[in-house]
């Protein structure tokens, strides 16, 4: 994602205020780059107009892959490559393959899901995500506004943020 | 901040905590210099680990002959401890996954420590089958379907022991991932408060660059929900498959269809008991009484009395079915459990698992911390005896009376068990010091709706 340099940071001390503020600020024509909260605020993604994540589909596809791989592995080893008579059971003793098929479906689904989540959200050790305010992981809710993408002036945006209930409005500049 | 207080349900967080208080109350333990009490506790665990390590050394270098197993009882101490530890591990996933699906918000202040306990308990459990392999460094070739030099001889997918390999390793890795995903936002909180260079480097790596963006939280919530949905059948499947180790055999006393639900209930029972044992101590030492309230303890005790009663019904059902089946071997095994040479193990199991948790029907008992702590230990002793009774009493009277034998654990057996205790507590104390013991992000999200109003 392209990042700007000059930001206006609205600091809110209450999640309900932030939720209302997001709607009013957007209605007044201010583009919000992202909101940062110390805990999940329900409904924030709708207020910001984000599309629903497709991660459930990813989990399903990885799960199906795991299921197919597990079934193929067991059938290949037990039926095709080296069939053995074990306790008089048929080579293709499919009920016996259910537990491992289930386990591998869950394994691939979980790892595929979390792996995709890390990639999509760009989570990695020492990831370079921007911290607008150190309190955003403690008790403050942050609304980050990239000044370069606004039609309104900095003063206008600042007063809109203050009207919407921001406890503080700070400006923040990034060098990189 | 406007706070709504429900008059129907007691508050989940007491003491009029604010969001910032949650951060402070949890992070201060991570940030503090290790104190003498913690160092002593860690020292005792580490010494226990080292003493037990002698048992591991003897087992690996001199072989399974160091154990008390004999020709008749070829499976006893090790598998008892394995099933016991795996069972304990079930509570973490149950609390974090099943209670998440059921929207039980009281899970939020205990799930972190319970999941940690799960992971450490599964590590301890894995020690036993690994050591029983004799040469664990070759075990991967025998237990996993790797191409090999035996002419591509594959593992046997008809065997419940192999299902167990897949079940336990999947359970361990999925629990670890679930735990880690939950920890990321809290590590970010610690990172943003960190002052020292080591703390900055360590939590900077662990927090994965999390900043709490709304889009990330949306994905995070979906990931948690789906992982909970995956972990719920997984946790049920794991102890089901552990019970298959016995149930798919044709040994009287093991060959029963009731085993899967009975083992799962027993696992939740013992797991909750272990969570209580650990949490009551952590709560006291870290002064988390406002987060882990009497109501939390009472809720866990209700789970214990429920699962304890399910286990009790399972014992009685087993007896009834043994009689009703009309199979004389089944009759004998069950009467032998009750009246044979291992009667003391059987009656310890019955007293600890069936009778003692019934005390939790009384609210006074459920809400008494000292009785709860004592009973949580009693339950774990009982659940250890349950596995011992199922395993040893079904084997020691062989079909031929000339093969009848008794099982006595050797010193090495005991030391290996001591080793797992040392391992478990060393890991738990390290966790309690360097990780946030309460899920801060989740608890913060319920401060508004379920926090006690501060009297002003």
Coordinates of C-alpha atoms in Angstrom, one line a residue:
Chain A
X1 CA 0.0 0.0 0.0
X2 CA 1.2 3.5 -0.8
X3 CA 1.8 5.6 2.2
X4 CA 1.7 9.3 2.5
X5 CA 4.1 11.5 4.5
X6 CA 2.0 14.1 6.3
X7 CA -0.8 12.9 8.6
X8 CA -3.4 14.3 10.8
X9 CA -4.1 11.9 13.7
X10 CA -7.3 12.0 15.6
X11 CA -7.1 10.4 19.0
X12 CA -10.3 9.2 20.5
X13 CA -10.6 7.8 24.0
X14 CA -13.9 5.9 23.5
X15 CA -14.7 3.2 20.9
X16 CA -18.4 4.3 20.6
X17 CA -17.3 7.9 19.9
X18 CA -14.9 6.7 17.3
X19 CA -17.5 4.6 15.6
X20 CA -19.9 7.6 15.3
X21 CA -17.0 9.8 14.3
X22 CA -15.9 7.6 11.4
X23 CA -19.4 7.9 9.9
X24 CA -19.7 11.7 10.3
X25 CA -16.1 12.4 9.2
X26 CA -16.6 10.3 6.1
X27 CA -19.9 12.0 5.4
X28 CA -18.1 15.4 5.4
X29 CA -15.9 14.2 2.6
X30 CA -12.7 13.4 4.6
X31 CA -10.9 10.3 3.4
X32 CA -9.7 8.1 6.3
X33 CA -6.7 6.0 5.6
X34 CA -7.2 3.6 8.5
X35 CA -8.3 3.5 12.1
X36 CA -6.1 1.8 14.8
X37 CA -7.7 0.4 17.9
X38 CA -6.3 -1.4 21.0
X39 CA -9.1 -4.0 20.7
X40 CA -11.5 -5.1 18.0
X41 CA -14.3 -2.5 17.6
X42 CA -17.4 -4.3 16.2
X43 CA -18.9 -2.5 13.2
X44 CA -15.8 -0.4 12.5
X45 CA -15.1 -2.2 9.3
X46 CA -18.6 -1.5 8.1
X47 CA -18.3 2.2 9.1
X48 CA -15.1 2.4 7.1
X49 CA -16.7 0.7 4.2
X50 CA -14.4 -2.3 4.0
X51 CA -15.5 -5.4 2.0
X52 CA -15.9 -8.6 3.9
X53 CA -12.7 -10.5 4.1
X54 CA -12.4 -13.6 1.9
X55 CA -10.4 -15.5 4.5
X56 CA -13.2 -18.1 5.2
X57 CA -13.0 -19.1 1.5
X58 CA -9.2 -19.5 1.9
X59 CA -9.7 -21.7 5.0
X60 CA -12.2 -23.9 3.1
X61 CA -9.9 -24.3 0.1
X62 CA -6.9 -25.2 2.2
X63 CA -9.1 -27.6 4.1
X64 CA -10.3 -29.3 0.9
X65 CA -6.6 -29.5 -0.2
X66 CA -5.7 -31.2 3.0
X67 CA -8.6 -33.6 2.7
X68 CA -7.6 -34.6 -0.9
X69 CA -3.9 -34.9 -0.1
X70 CA -4.7 -37.1 3.0
X71 CA -7.0 -39.4 1.0
X72 CA -4.6 -39.6 -1.9
X73 CA -1.6 -40.4 0.4
X74 CA -3.4 -43.1 2.3
X75 CA -4.9 -44.7 -0.8
X76 CA -1.6 -44.6 -2.7
X77 CA 0.4 -46.1 0.2
X78 CA -2.1 -48.7 1.4
X79 CA -3.8 -49.7 -1.9
X80 CA -1.5 -48.9 -4.8
X81 CA 2.1 -48.8 -3.8
X82 CA 2.4 -51.6 -1.3
X83 CA -0.9 -53.3 -0.4
X84 CA -0.7 -55.5 2.7
X85 CA -3.1 -57.8 4.3
X86 CA -3.6 -56.5 7.9
X87 CA -6.0 -58.4 10.0
X88 CA -7.9 -59.6 7.0
X89 CA -9.0 -56.1 6.2
X90 CA -9.6 -54.9 2.7
X91 CA -6.8 -52.8 1.2
X92 CA -9.1 -49.9 0.7
X93 CA -10.4 -49.9 4.3
X94 CA -11.8 -46.4 4.0
X95 CA -13.3 -46.0 7.5
X96 CA -9.8 -46.4 8.8
X97 CA -8.7 -43.4 6.7
X98 CA -11.3 -41.0 8.2
X99 CA -9.3 -39.9 11.3
X100 CA -6.2 -38.9 9.4
X101 CA -8.2 -37.3 6.6
X102 CA -9.9 -35.2 9.1
X103 CA -6.7 -34.2 11.0
X104 CA -4.9 -33.2 7.8
X105 CA -7.9 -31.2 6.6
X106 CA -7.8 -29.3 9.9
X107 CA -4.1 -28.9 9.8
X108 CA -3.8 -27.5 6.3
X109 CA -6.9 -25.3 6.8
X110 CA -5.5 -23.8 10.0
X111 CA -2.0 -23.2 8.7
X112 CA -3.2 -22.0 5.3
X113 CA -5.6 -19.6 6.9
X114 CA -3.1 -18.1 9.4
X115 CA -0.4 -18.0 6.7
X116 CA -2.7 -16.1 4.3
X117 CA -3.7 -13.8 7.2
X118 CA 0.0 -13.0 7.8
X119 CA 0.6 -12.3 4.1
X120 CA -2.5 -10.2 3.6
X121 CA -2.0 -8.1 6.7
X122 CA 1.8 -8.0 6.1
X123 CA 2.6 -9.4 9.5
X124 CA 6.2 -10.5 10.0
X125 CA 8.8 -10.2 12.7
X126 CA 9.9 -6.5 12.9
X127 CA 7.2 -5.7 10.4
X128 CA 7.4 -2.1 9.3
X129 CA 3.9 -1.0 10.1
X130 CA 3.5 2.6 11.2
X131 CA 2.8 3.5 14.7
X132 CA 0.9 6.8 14.7
X133 CA 0.6 7.0 18.5
X134 CA 2.1 4.6 21.0
X135 CA -1.2 4.6 22.9
X136 CA -3.0 2.9 20.0
X137 CA -2.1 -0.5 21.5
X138 CA -3.0 0.6 25.0
X139 CA -6.3 2.6 25.4
X140 CA -6.6 5.1 22.6
X141 CA -8.3 4.8 19.2
X142 CA -6.6 6.4 16.4
X143 CA -8.0 7.8 13.1
X144 CA -5.2 8.4 10.6
X145 CA -5.8 10.9 7.8
X146 CA -3.4 11.3 4.9
X147 CA -3.3 15.0 4.2
X148 CA -2.1 14.6 0.6
X149 CA -5.3 12.8 -0.4
X150 CA -7.7 15.4 1.0
X151 CA -9.8 18.0 -0.8
X152 CA -10.2 20.0 2.3
X153 CA -7.4 22.0 4.0
X154 CA -5.6 20.8 7.1
X155 CA -7.5 23.3 9.3
X156 CA -10.9 22.2 8.0
X157 CA -10.1 18.5 8.6
X158 CA -8.8 19.3 12.0
X159 CA -12.0 21.1 13.1
X160 CA -14.1 18.2 11.7
X161 CA -12.1 15.8 13.8
X162 CA -12.5 17.9 16.9
X163 CA -16.3 18.3 16.3
X164 CA -16.6 14.5 15.9
X165 CA -15.3 14.0 19.5
X166 CA -11.6 13.6 19.2
X167 CA -9.8 14.1 22.4
X168 CA -6.7 15.3 20.6
X169 CA -5.8 16.1 17.0
X170 CA -2.1 15.8 16.3
X171 CA -0.1 16.1 13.1
X172 CA 2.5 13.4 12.3
X173 CA 5.1 13.4 9.7
X174 CA 7.0 10.3 8.4
X175 CA 10.4 10.6 6.9
X176 CA 10.4 7.5 4.7
Chain B
X1 CA -16.8 6.7 29.4
X2 CA -20.3 5.4 29.7
X3 CA -20.5 2.1 31.4
X4 CA -23.6 -0.2 31.3
X5 CA -24.0 -2.5 34.2
X6 CA -26.1 -5.6 33.8
X7 CA -28.3 -6.6 36.7
X8 CA -28.8 -10.1 35.4
X9 CA -25.2 -11.3 35.1
X10 CA -22.4 -10.3 37.6
X11 CA -19.6 -8.2 36.1
X12 CA -16.7 -10.1 34.5
X13 CA -14.2 -7.5 35.5
X14 CA -14.5 -6.0 39.0
X15 CA -12.8 -3.0 40.7
X16 CA -13.8 -0.3 38.2
X17 CA -11.0 -1.0 35.8
X18 CA -10.4 1.2 32.8
X19 CA -8.9 0.1 29.5
X20 CA -5.6 1.5 30.6
X21 CA -5.7 -0.3 33.9
X22 CA -5.9 -3.6 32.0
X23 CA -2.7 -2.8 30.1
X24 CA -1.0 -1.8 33.3
X25 CA -2.2 -4.7 35.4
X26 CA -1.0 -7.3 32.9
X27 CA 2.1 -5.6 31.6
X28 CA 3.6 -4.7 34.9
X29 CA 4.4 -8.3 35.6
X30 CA 6.2 -8.7 32.2
X31 CA 8.1 -5.5 32.7
X32 CA 9.2 -6.0 36.4
X33 CA 12.6 -7.4 37.2
X34 CA 12.2 -11.1 38.2
X35 CA 11.6 -11.2 41.9
X36 CA 13.0 -13.8 44.4
X37 CA 9.7 -15.7 44.7
X38 CA 9.6 -16.3 40.9
X39 CA 13.3 -17.2 40.7
X40 CA 12.8 -19.7 43.5
X41 CA 9.7 -21.2 41.8
X42 CA 11.6 -21.5 38.5
X43 CA 14.6 -22.9 40.4
X44 CA 12.6 -25.7 42.0
X45 CA 11.0 -26.6 38.6
X46 CA 14.3 -26.6 36.9
X47 CA 15.9 -28.8 39.6
X48 CA 12.9 -31.2 39.3
X49 CA 13.5 -31.2 35.6
X50 CA 17.1 -32.1 36.1
X51 CA 16.4 -34.8 38.6
X52 CA 13.9 -36.3 36.2
X53 CA 16.3 -36.0 33.3
X54 CA 18.2 -38.9 34.9
X55 CA 15.3 -41.1 34.2
X56 CA 15.2 -39.9 30.6
X57 CA 18.9 -40.5 30.3
X58 CA 18.6 -44.1 31.6
X59 CA 15.6 -44.8 29.3
X60 CA 17.4 -43.5 26.2
X61 CA 20.8 -45.0 26.9
X62 CA 19.8 -48.3 28.5
X63 CA 16.4 -48.9 26.9
X64 CA 12.9 -49.7 27.9
X65 CA 14.1 -52.5 30.2
X66 CA 14.7 -49.8 32.8
X67 CA 11.0 -49.5 33.1
X68 CA 8.7 -51.7 35.2
X69 CA 6.9 -53.2 32.2
X70 CA 6.8 -57.0 32.0
X71 CA 5.6 -59.6 29.4
X72 CA 2.0 -59.4 30.5
X73 CA 1.7 -55.7 31.3
X74 CA 3.5 -54.2 28.3
X75 CA 1.8 -50.9 28.5
X76 CA 1.3 -49.1 31.8
X77 CA 3.0 -46.2 33.4
X78 CA 4.0 -44.4 30.2
X79 CA 0.7 -44.6 28.4
X80 CA -1.1 -43.6 31.7
X81 CA 0.9 -40.5 31.9
X82 CA 0.6 -39.8 28.2
X83 CA -3.2 -40.0 28.3
X84 CA -3.3 -38.0 31.6
X85 CA -1.2 -35.1 30.1
X86 CA -3.1 -35.1 26.8
X87 CA -6.4 -35.0 28.8
X88 CA -5.1 -32.0 30.8
X89 CA -4.3 -30.3 27.6
X90 CA -7.9 -30.3 26.5
X91 CA -9.1 -27.6 28.7
X92 CA -7.2 -24.8 27.0
X93 CA -8.7 -25.4 23.6
X94 CA -12.1 -26.0 25.1
X95 CA -12.0 -22.7 26.9
X96 CA -10.7 -20.7 24.0
X97 CA -12.5 -22.4 21.1
X98 CA -15.7 -24.0 22.3
X99 CA -16.5 -21.2 24.7
X100 CA -15.8 -18.7 21.9
X101 CA -18.3 -20.4 19.7
X102 CA -20.8 -20.4 22.6
X103 CA -20.1 -16.7 23.2
X104 CA -19.1 -17.3 26.8
X105 CA -17.3 -14.1 27.6
X106 CA -16.0 -15.3 31.0
X107 CA -13.4 -17.3 29.0
X108 CA -11.5 -14.1 28.1
X109 CA -9.5 -13.7 31.3
X110 CA -8.5 -17.3 31.6
X111 CA -8.0 -18.5 27.9
X112 CA -4.4 -17.3 27.5
X113 CA -3.1 -19.2 30.5
X114 CA -5.3 -22.2 29.7
X115 CA -4.0 -22.4 26.1
X116 CA -0.4 -22.1 27.4
X117 CA -1.1 -25.0 29.7
X118 CA -2.5 -27.0 26.8
X119 CA 0.7 -26.6 24.8
X120 CA 2.9 -27.4 27.7
X121 CA 0.8 -30.4 28.7
X122 CA 0.9 -31.8 25.1
X123 CA 4.7 -31.4 25.1
X124 CA 4.8 -33.4 28.3
X125 CA 2.5 -36.0 26.8
X126 CA 4.6 -36.4 23.7
X127 CA 7.6 -37.3 25.9
X128 CA 6.1 -40.7 26.7
X129 CA 5.4 -42.2 23.2
X130 CA 8.7 -40.7 22.1
X131 CA 10.7 -42.4 24.9
X132 CA 8.8 -45.6 24.5
X133 CA 10.1 -45.8 20.9
X134 CA 13.4 -46.6 22.5
X135 CA 15.3 -44.8 19.8
X136 CA 13.3 -41.6 19.3
X137 CA 15.7 -40.3 16.7
X138 CA 14.6 -43.1 14.4
X139 CA 11.0 -42.6 15.4
X140 CA 10.1 -40.2 12.7
X141 CA 10.8 -43.0 10.1
X142 CA 8.5 -45.4 11.9
X143 CA 5.7 -43.0 12.9
X144 CA 5.5 -40.8 9.8
X145 CA 5.0 -41.8 6.2
X146 CA 8.4 -40.9 5.0
X147 CA 10.0 -42.6 2.0
X148 CA 12.6 -45.0 3.5
X149 CA 15.2 -47.6 2.9
X150 CA 13.0 -50.5 3.9
X151 CA 11.9 -50.8 0.3
X152 CA 9.4 -48.0 0.7
X153 CA 7.5 -49.8 3.4
X154 CA 4.8 -47.4 4.5
X155 CA 3.2 -46.9 7.9
X156 CA 0.0 -48.7 8.7
X157 CA -3.0 -46.4 8.3
X158 CA -5.3 -49.0 9.8
X159 CA -3.6 -48.6 13.2
X160 CA -5.1 -46.2 15.8
X161 CA -1.6 -45.6 17.0
X162 CA -0.8 -43.9 13.7
X163 CA -4.0 -41.9 13.9
X164 CA -2.8 -40.7 17.3
X165 CA 0.5 -39.5 15.8
X166 CA -1.5 -37.4 13.3
X167 CA -4.1 -36.3 15.9
X168 CA -1.7 -35.2 18.6
X169 CA 0.7 -33.4 16.2
X170 CA -2.1 -31.6 14.5
X171 CA -3.6 -30.7 17.8
X172 CA -0.3 -29.4 19.1
X173 CA 0.5 -27.3 16.0
X174 CA -3.0 -25.9 15.6
X175 CA -3.2 -25.0 19.3
X176 CA 0.2 -23.3 19.0
X177 CA -0.9 -21.3 16.0
X178 CA -4.2 -20.3 17.7
X179 CA -2.3 -19.3 20.8
X180 CA 0.2 -17.3 18.9
X181 CA -2.4 -15.4 16.8
X182 CA -4.1 -14.5 20.0
X183 CA -0.8 -13.2 21.5
X184 CA 0.1 -10.9 18.6
X185 CA -1.9 -7.8 19.7
X186 CA -0.8 -8.2 23.3
X187 CA 2.9 -8.5 22.3
X188 CA 2.3 -5.3 20.3
X189 CA 1.1 -3.6 23.5
X190 CA 4.2 -4.8 25.4
X191 CA 6.4 -3.7 22.4
X192 CA 5.0 -0.2 22.5
X193 CA 5.6 0.1 26.2
X194 CA 9.1 -1.5 26.2
X195 CA 12.0 0.5 27.3
X196 CA 15.0 -1.9 27.3
X197 CA 16.8 -3.0 24.1
X198 CA 16.2 -6.7 24.8
X199 CA 12.5 -6.3 25.4
X200 CA 12.2 -4.1 22.3
X201 CA 14.0 -6.7 20.2
X202 CA 12.1 -9.7 21.5
X203 CA 8.6 -8.2 21.5
X204 CA 9.3 -6.4 18.3
X205 CA 9.9 -9.8 16.7
X206 CA 7.0 -11.5 18.4
X207 CA 4.4 -8.8 17.7
X208 CA 4.9 -9.3 13.9
X209 CA 4.5 -5.5 13.3
X210 CA 0.9 -5.4 14.6
X211 CA -0.5 -1.9 14.9
X212 CA -4.2 -2.7 15.3
X213 CA -5.6 -1.4 12.1
X214 CA -9.3 -1.9 11.6
X215 CA -8.8 -4.1 8.5
X216 CA -6.3 -6.2 10.4
X217 CA -8.8 -6.6 13.3
X218 CA -11.5 -7.6 10.9
X219 CA -9.3 -10.4 9.5
X220 CA -8.1 -11.3 13.0
X221 CA -11.6 -11.8 14.2
X222 CA -12.5 -14.0 11.3
X223 CA -9.3 -16.0 11.8
X224 CA -10.1 -16.5 15.5
X225 CA -13.6 -17.6 14.7
X226 CA -12.6 -20.0 12.0
X227 CA -9.7 -21.4 14.1
X228 CA -12.2 -21.9 16.9
X229 CA -14.5 -23.7 14.5
X230 CA -11.6 -25.9 13.4
X231 CA -10.3 -26.5 16.9
X232 CA -13.6 -27.5 18.4
X233 CA -14.0 -30.8 16.4
X234 CA -10.2 -31.2 16.6
X235 CA -10.2 -31.2 20.4
X236 CA -13.1 -33.7 20.4
X237 CA -11.3 -35.8 17.8
X238 CA -8.0 -35.9 19.6
X239 CA -9.2 -37.7 22.8
X240 CA -11.6 -39.8 20.7
X241 CA -8.6 -41.0 18.8
X242 CA -6.6 -41.5 22.0
X243 CA -9.5 -43.7 23.2
X244 CA -9.4 -45.6 19.9
X245 CA -5.9 -46.8 21.0
X246 CA -7.8 -48.9 23.5
X247 CA -11.3 -49.2 22.0
X248 CA -10.2 -50.7 18.7
X249 CA -8.4 -53.5 20.4
X250 CA -10.1 -56.8 21.5
X251 CA -9.0 -56.7 25.1
X252 CA -11.9 -57.1 27.6
X253 CA -12.1 -53.8 29.4
X254 CA -10.8 -51.8 26.5
X255 CA -13.1 -53.0 23.7
X256 CA -16.0 -50.6 24.4
X257 CA -17.9 -48.2 22.2
X258 CA -18.5 -45.8 25.1
X259 CA -14.8 -44.9 25.2
X260 CA -14.7 -41.8 22.9
X261 CA -17.3 -39.7 24.7
X262 CA -16.2 -40.9 28.0
X263 CA -12.6 -40.0 27.4
X264 CA -13.5 -36.6 26.0
X265 CA -15.6 -35.8 29.1
X266 CA -12.8 -37.1 31.3
X267 CA -10.2 -34.9 29.5
X268 CA -12.3 -31.8 29.9
X269 CA -12.8 -32.7 33.6
X270 CA -9.1 -33.1 34.3
X271 CA -8.2 -30.1 32.1
X272 CA -10.5 -27.8 34.0
X273 CA -9.1 -29.1 37.3
X274 CA -5.5 -28.3 36.2
X275 CA -6.6 -24.8 34.9
X276 CA -8.1 -24.2 38.3
X277 CA -5.0 -25.4 40.1
X278 CA -2.7 -23.1 38.1
X279 CA -5.1 -20.1 37.8
X280 CA -5.8 -19.9 41.5
X281 CA -2.1 -19.6 42.2
X282 CA -1.5 -17.2 39.3
X283 CA -4.5 -15.1 40.4
X284 CA -3.1 -14.9 43.9
X285 CA 0.5 -14.2 43.0
X286 CA -0.2 -11.6 40.3
X287 CA -3.2 -10.1 42.1
X288 CA -5.6 -10.7 39.2
X289 CA -8.7 -10.9 41.5
X290 CA -10.5 -8.3 39.5
X291 CA -10.1 -10.3 36.3
X292 CA -10.5 -13.8 37.5
X293 CA -13.4 -13.3 39.9
X294 CA -15.2 -15.8 42.1
X295 CA -17.7 -16.0 39.2
X296 CA -15.1 -17.3 36.9
X297 CA -14.1 -19.9 39.4
X298 CA -17.7 -20.9 39.9
X299 CA -18.3 -21.3 36.2
X300 CA -15.3 -23.6 35.9
X301 CA -16.5 -25.6 38.9
X302 CA -19.9 -26.0 37.2
X303 CA -18.0 -27.5 34.2
X304 CA -16.2 -29.8 36.5
X305 CA -19.3 -31.0 38.2
X306 CA -21.0 -31.6 34.8
X307 CA -18.1 -33.5 33.2
X308 CA -17.4 -35.3 36.5
X309 CA -21.0 -36.6 36.5
X310 CA -20.7 -37.6 32.8
X311 CA -17.6 -39.6 33.8
X312 CA -19.4 -41.1 36.7
X313 CA -22.3 -42.2 34.4
X314 CA -19.8 -43.6 32.0
X315 CA -18.2 -45.8 34.8
X316 CA -21.7 -47.1 35.7
X317 CA -22.7 -47.7 32.1
X318 CA -19.5 -49.7 31.5
X319 CA -20.4 -51.9 34.4
X320 CA -23.9 -52.4 33.2
X321 CA -22.8 -53.2 29.7
X322 CA -20.2 -55.6 31.0
X323 CA -22.9 -57.5 32.8
X324 CA -25.5 -57.1 30.1
X325 CA -23.1 -58.3 27.3
X326 CA -23.1 -61.8 29.0
X327 CA -19.4 -62.1 28.1
X328 CA -17.6 -63.8 31.0
X329 CA -14.3 -62.1 30.3
X330 CA -16.0 -58.7 30.5
X331 CA -17.7 -59.8 33.7
X332 CA -14.3 -60.9 35.2
X333 CA -12.4 -57.7 34.2
X334 CA -14.9 -55.4 35.7
X335 CA -15.3 -57.4 39.0
X336 CA -11.5 -57.7 39.1
X337 CA -11.2 -53.9 38.9
X338 CA -13.5 -53.5 41.9
X339 CA -12.3 -56.4 44.0
X340 CA -9.0 -57.6 42.6
X341 CA -5.5 -56.7 43.6
X342 CA -5.9 -53.1 42.2
X343 CA -9.1 -52.4 44.2
X344 CA -7.3 -49.4 45.9
X345 CA -6.7 -47.8 42.5
X346 CA -10.3 -48.4 41.4
X347 CA -11.8 -47.0 44.6
X348 CA -9.4 -44.0 44.6
X349 CA -10.6 -43.3 41.1
X350 CA -14.3 -43.6 42.1
X351 CA -13.8 -41.4 45.2
X352 CA -11.8 -38.7 43.5
X353 CA -13.7 -38.5 40.2
X354 CA -17.3 -39.4 41.0
X355 CA -17.9 -38.6 44.6
X356 CA -15.7 -35.6 45.4
X357 CA -16.8 -33.3 42.5
X358 CA -20.4 -33.7 43.6
X359 CA -19.6 -31.3 46.4
X360 CA -19.7 -28.6 43.8
X361 CA -23.5 -28.8 43.7
X362 CA -23.3 -26.5 46.8
X363 CA -22.7 -22.9 46.0
X364 CA -20.7 -22.4 49.2
X365 CA -18.3 -25.1 48.0
X366 CA -18.2 -23.8 44.4
X367 CA -17.3 -20.3 45.5
X368 CA -14.7 -21.3 48.2
X369 CA -11.2 -20.9 46.8
X370 CA -9.5 -23.2 49.2
X371 CA -11.9 -26.1 48.7
X372 CA -11.8 -25.5 44.9
X373 CA -8.0 -25.7 45.0
X374 CA -8.0 -28.9 47.0
X375 CA -10.6 -30.5 44.9
X376 CA -8.9 -29.6 41.7
X377 CA -5.8 -31.6 42.8
X378 CA -8.1 -34.4 44.0
X379 CA -9.7 -34.6 40.5
X380 CA -6.3 -34.7 38.8
X381 CA -5.2 -37.6 41.1
X382 CA -8.5 -39.3 40.3
X383 CA -8.1 -38.9 36.6
X384 CA -4.6 -40.3 36.8
X385 CA -6.0 -43.4 38.6
X386 CA -8.7 -43.7 35.9
X387 CA -6.2 -44.2 33.2
X388 CA -4.1 -46.5 35.4
X389 CA -7.1 -48.6 36.2
X390 CA -8.3 -48.9 32.6
X391 CA -4.8 -49.7 31.3
X392 CA -3.3 -51.9 34.0
X393 CA -6.3 -53.9 35.3
X394 CA -7.3 -54.8 31.8
X395 CA -3.9 -56.3 31.1
X396 CA -2.6 -57.8 34.3
X397 CA -5.0 -60.7 34.3
X398 CA -4.0 -62.3 31.0
X399 CA -6.2 -65.0 29.4
X400 CA -3.9 -67.7 30.7
X401 CA -3.7 -67.7 34.5
X402 CA 0.0 -68.7 34.2
X403 CA 0.7 -65.3 32.6
X404 CA -1.0 -63.3 35.4
X405 CA 1.2 -60.6 36.7
X406 CA 1.3 -57.3 38.6
X407 CA 2.8 -54.0 37.5
X408 CA 5.2 -52.1 39.7
X409 CA 6.7 -48.9 38.4
X410 CA 10.5 -48.8 38.5
X411 CA 12.5 -45.8 39.9
X412 CA 13.2 -44.8 36.3
X413 CA 9.5 -44.8 35.5
X414 CA 8.9 -42.4 38.4
X415 CA 11.8 -40.2 37.4
X416 CA 10.4 -39.8 33.8
X417 CA 7.1 -38.7 35.2
X418 CA 9.0 -36.3 37.5
X419 CA 10.8 -35.0 34.4
X420 CA 7.5 -34.1 32.7
X421 CA 6.4 -32.2 35.9
X422 CA 9.6 -30.3 35.9
X423 CA 9.2 -29.5 32.2
X424 CA 5.6 -28.4 32.6
X425 CA 6.2 -26.1 35.5
X426 CA 9.4 -24.7 34.1
X427 CA 7.6 -23.8 30.9
X428 CA 4.6 -22.4 32.8
X429 CA 6.7 -20.2 35.0
X430 CA 8.7 -18.8 32.0
X431 CA 5.3 -18.1 30.3
X432 CA 3.9 -16.4 33.4
X433 CA 6.9 -14.1 33.6
X434 CA 7.5 -13.2 29.9
X435 CA 4.1 -13.5 28.3
X436 CA 0.9 -11.6 29.1
X437 CA -1.0 -14.0 31.3
X438 CA -4.4 -12.4 30.5
X439 CA -5.6 -11.7 27.0
X440 CA -5.5 -7.9 27.2
X441 CA -7.2 -7.1 23.9
X442 CA -10.2 -9.4 24.6
X443 CA -10.6 -8.2 28.2
X444 CA -10.5 -4.6 27.0
X445 CA -13.3 -5.3 24.6
X446 CA -15.6 -6.2 27.5
X447 CA -14.7 -3.4 29.9
X448 CA -17.6 -1.2 28.7
X449 CA -20.3 -3.8 28.9
X450 CA -19.3 -6.1 31.7
X451 CA -17.1 -4.1 34.1
X452 CA -18.2 -3.1 37.6
X453 CA -18.9 0.6 37.9
X454 CA -16.5 2.4 40.2
X455 CA -18.3 3.8 43.2
X456 CA -17.9 7.6 43.0

